[in-house]
Each structure stands twice: as C-alpha cells, then as structure tokens.
Amino acid sequence: MKCGLEIHVQLETDSKLFCTCHTNYKDAPANSNICPVCLNQPGAKPYPPNKAALDGAIKIALMLGCEISPEVTYFQRKHYDYPDLSSGYQRTSIPIGDQGELNGVRIYDVHIEEDPGQYKPDLGIVDFNRSGIPLIEIVTEPDMKSPEEARKFLRELIRVLEYSGSARGEGTMRADVNISIEGGKRAEIKNINSIKGAYKALQFEMVRQKNLLKRGIEIKQETRAFLESQMITVPMRLKEEAEDYRYIPDPDLPPMLAEKDRIETIRKEMPEPSHIKTDRFVREYGISKDNAKVITSELDLADAFEEVVKSIDPEFAALWMRDELKRVIYYNKMNFKESEITPAQIVDLLQMLQDKKITAKAGKRVMEKLPKNHEMPSQIAEKLGLTGVVDEDIVLKAVKQVVNENPEAVSDYYEGKKNAMNFLIGQVMRITRGKADPGETHKLLEAELKE
Ligand SMILES: Nc1ncnc2c1ncn2[C@@H]1O[C@H](COP(=O)(O)OP(=O)(O)OP(=O)(O)O)[C@@H](O)[C@H]1O
Ligand SMILES: [Mg+2]
Ligand SMILES: [Mg+2]
C-alpha cells in the first residue's frame, strides 16, 4: 500500500488568524468567542495575518527540514460548501515551506489556514468559537507503506510539533489519510482526529481495497469518512477529478513578508527537532535508540538528561530516567516539567546509587518522593532512614538467622516452591529494615541453603 497524509494542527497563538478574538475556546459557551471577522460576515474586513502564526509555521517548516519558499506569502480563498464555513471559502496560504523530510517520509508542503467552525447537528447549531484559529497543515508525499509506518510518522510529527512550542498537540489534530494499493486509485479518509484513528482507518481500508481488487471490482478515487465508534470507513463522495475549489488570491488580505533575516533568526532560535536529537543521543552518549526515544519524548527531560550526564554515566542515567523517573511522573499524571524535578536532584540521587550509599530499592522510594519536592534526594534518604547500605556481615547474619527461624519455608524451598525464596528474602529485608540489597540477599540465601 501507499499512504500520504494531510495533517492539520492548531497553532499556538493568543489571537485568531485575522482578528483579535482569543483562541482559548475550550470551556467557553458556544459562539461566545466571535466577531464579525471570524464569523466571516459580508463586508467584515480581516486584520492583517497574525505574525506569530507565520513565525510558528516557519519554525515548524524549518524543523521538518523544509526549504522556506518565496519571501512573500499570500492567502487564497478555497471554496467549498459546508455549514461550518459561513463564507463558503476557507483562507489558506500558499506553501510556507516545502521539500522537507521526517522519518524517511518526504514533506510535500507546509502552509497555514483558518480553522472552520464546528457544525453540531445534534444541537442544531454551528459553533464559531474555533473559526479563524490558525492551523498548520502538513502534507506528505505518499511514502508510507503500512499502517504501522503511518502511525510511527504521526507520533514523531506530534513530537516535533510539541518541541516547536508553536503548535498545540494531538488533541487538536485532524488528519486526512490517503491510501491506495497497487492497481487501484486512492481513497481519502477525511477528518480523523487521533493517531489511533488514522491507524485503524488504514488497517480497515487496506483490507477493503484488497478485497475489492480480489473480486475484480474497480477501485475509484473517492472521499470517505471514518466512523470512530465502529472503526470502519464509509463513502462520502466520489472524486473522479481533483475537486474544483476555485482558488483565488484573497483581495482583502495583504501579502505577508518573511524576510531572510527573520527566517535566519527563527532557524537559530528553534529547538533541535526530536528525531534529530534522538539520533544524536545514540551517537554521542552511546545509549540505545529505545532509551533515547523515551528520553527525548519531552524537550525538558532531554535537556535535563544532557545536564545529568555531565557528571553521571550516560547509560546509568538513561536507565534510571527511562524506567524510574518516567514511571514516577506517569504515576503522578504529570510531565517532567510539571514534576519540577531538577537535574541537580537527579544527579544527587544517581550519585548515591553509584556510590552504593543506598540500594536500588531505596533509590526507587526516593524517586517517588521527588515530584514537586525541592529537597535533595540525600536529605530525603536520610529522613527516611534509607542511607547506609547494611554491610555484608550484617546481611549474612540476618540470612543465617532467617534460615534457622523458618524451617518450614526452608523445606518448601527444597521442594522447589517458588514463593519460599521470596518469603525468605522478605524476612531478611524485615530484619535489615529494607537496607539489604535484594539481589545480594538472594545470592547469600542460595549459598547458605546449599550447605
Ligand atoms: N496514489 C496515492 N496513494 C496514496 N496517497 C496518495 C496517492 N497520491 C497522492 N497521495 C496523497 O494524497 C495527498 C494529496 O493531497 P492534496 O491536498 O494535494 O490533494 P487533494 O486531496 O486532492 O486536495 P484536498 O485534500 O484539498 O481536497 C497527499 O498527502 C499525497 O501524498
Ligand atoms: Mg487543508
Ligand atoms: Mg486531500
């Protein structure tokens, strides 16, 4: 199969694209966040395009490796007929950038357009709060060859968008998914609003098209819709030719200038894109690609990692940041930034672990205390009485005591009952108040029981 995507995500700006209405419509009552301009009333004159939206789009295009197109960007009117668009046309820019690449998928172009309103047939209304919010649209070449590849691409794209700081997340995404198989024309599945949805729609559509071909039925070019509740696609309309949108330049909107200097400033200031950072971490720090991906999942976490590895072994740091740190912040339903955990705290904790001042188990407990806690891990460990790993003599004494005092568990162990060992380890932990290392204890117990 061949798959190409058109992805729309809202840009992060304070005001709408052509008026001063604010863009925060989440909990607003329907149609409370509107003006004649974003309602597209006849005669209402749009303001010049929002500069922040253009800057954001340039940044994203650059992060996707695009060439930034001509210096002048203007808006076109793209005509179509749907209740969410009261003027009958959507204002959409010519390409801001093109010829980019992400994960081996070529980016055909990146441009800006205005979000339409939301038609709510069940309420019998159109809500225009969303109307006029700037969207970025990213169009790929048909380079993806499986639903998995499309999913992988979308995940990486969302990461790049989050890194940019100029776009909102997957929650505002609407993707059109184009898919064809050899011997057939493409189907375009419109308006899918999650990565999972895109994946499911592609899986369904691949099977449907293969079955048609098998039965010798011609696959026509058509536009389909995805029914999320049933995970299937259904026909919307046939599309024999390219749709006629009657594009014309919008006479109400002055062209926007993106001067060379401005582009270069954005290029200098933009963050290193997530996919490039991932590869660099593998190369520079010798950590696995899987670990690098998890660590670069969030820009602040990646930055913290680079700070931490100035004094801690990268593999050791990656292991703890990937497994324990991520587990703790996930459990607290936070991201790394919200957790307020600092690189200094991580270094302090990992240093104690490396110097064997605390056990791995104690380290995990300290990690659990870190979110929104500005104390140093060494202080926390002290308070919890976790410092000072018990030396081996004391553990060995505890091992002998436990073996003597629990003849039943010992005979269970000789009979091969799995739980017996865990019970014995638990008893040693109890006596040493959790300071013994479980792995060490296991070895000592086994040795003791062999004699
Ligand atoms: N044979 C194909 N199989 C799968 N995808 C394809 C194929 N040919 C083109 N595509 C994809 O279809 C999309 C074409 O989008 P484009 O916006 O250019 O045209 P459109 O769908 O006709 O326009 P619109 O979406 O505005 O109605 C691209 O993402 C491209 O990669
Ligand atoms: Mg579009
Ligand atoms: Mg399309």
PDB file of C-alpha atoms and ligand atoms in Angstrom, residues 4-6 8 78 137 139 176-178 186 188-190 223 239 243 245, ligand 3:
ATOM      1  CA  GLY A   4       0.081  10.065   2.159  1.00  0.00           C
ATOM      2  CA  LEU A   5      -1.189  12.299   4.926  1.00  0.00           C
ATOM      3  CA  GLU A   6      -2.547  15.806   5.274  1.00  0.00           C
ATOM      4  CA  HIS A   8      -3.899  19.875  10.484  1.00  0.00           C
ATOM      5  CA  LYS A  78     -10.514  27.812  -1.203  1.00  0.00           C
ATOM      6  CA  GLU A 137      -1.305  21.937   7.510  1.00  0.00           C
ATOM      7  CA  VAL A 139       1.129  17.461   3.519  1.00  0.00           C
ATOM      8  CA  ASP A 176      -6.847  13.295   6.073  1.00  0.00           C
ATOM      9  CA  VAL A 177      -5.485   9.872   5.279  1.00  0.00           C
ATOM     10  CA  ASN A 178      -4.900   8.956   1.634  1.00  0.00           C
ATOM     11  CA  ARG A 186      -6.604   6.465  -3.873  1.00  0.00           C
ATOM     12  CA  GLU A 188      -9.060   9.881   1.019  1.00  0.00           C
ATOM     13  CA  ILE A 189     -10.433   9.426   4.520  1.00  0.00           C
ATOM     14  CA  LYS A 190     -11.277  12.826   5.913  1.00  0.00           C
ATOM     15  CA  THR A 223     -13.570  10.527  -0.345  1.00  0.00           C
ATOM     16  CA  LYS A 239     -13.925  12.209  -6.575  1.00  0.00           C
ATOM     17  CA  GLU A 243     -12.091  18.837  -6.635  1.00  0.00           C
ATOM     18  CA  TYR A 245     -12.000  24.694  -5.174  1.00  0.00           C
TER      19      TYR A 245
HETATM   20 MG    MG B   3      -6.700  15.827   0.435  1.00  0.00          MG
END
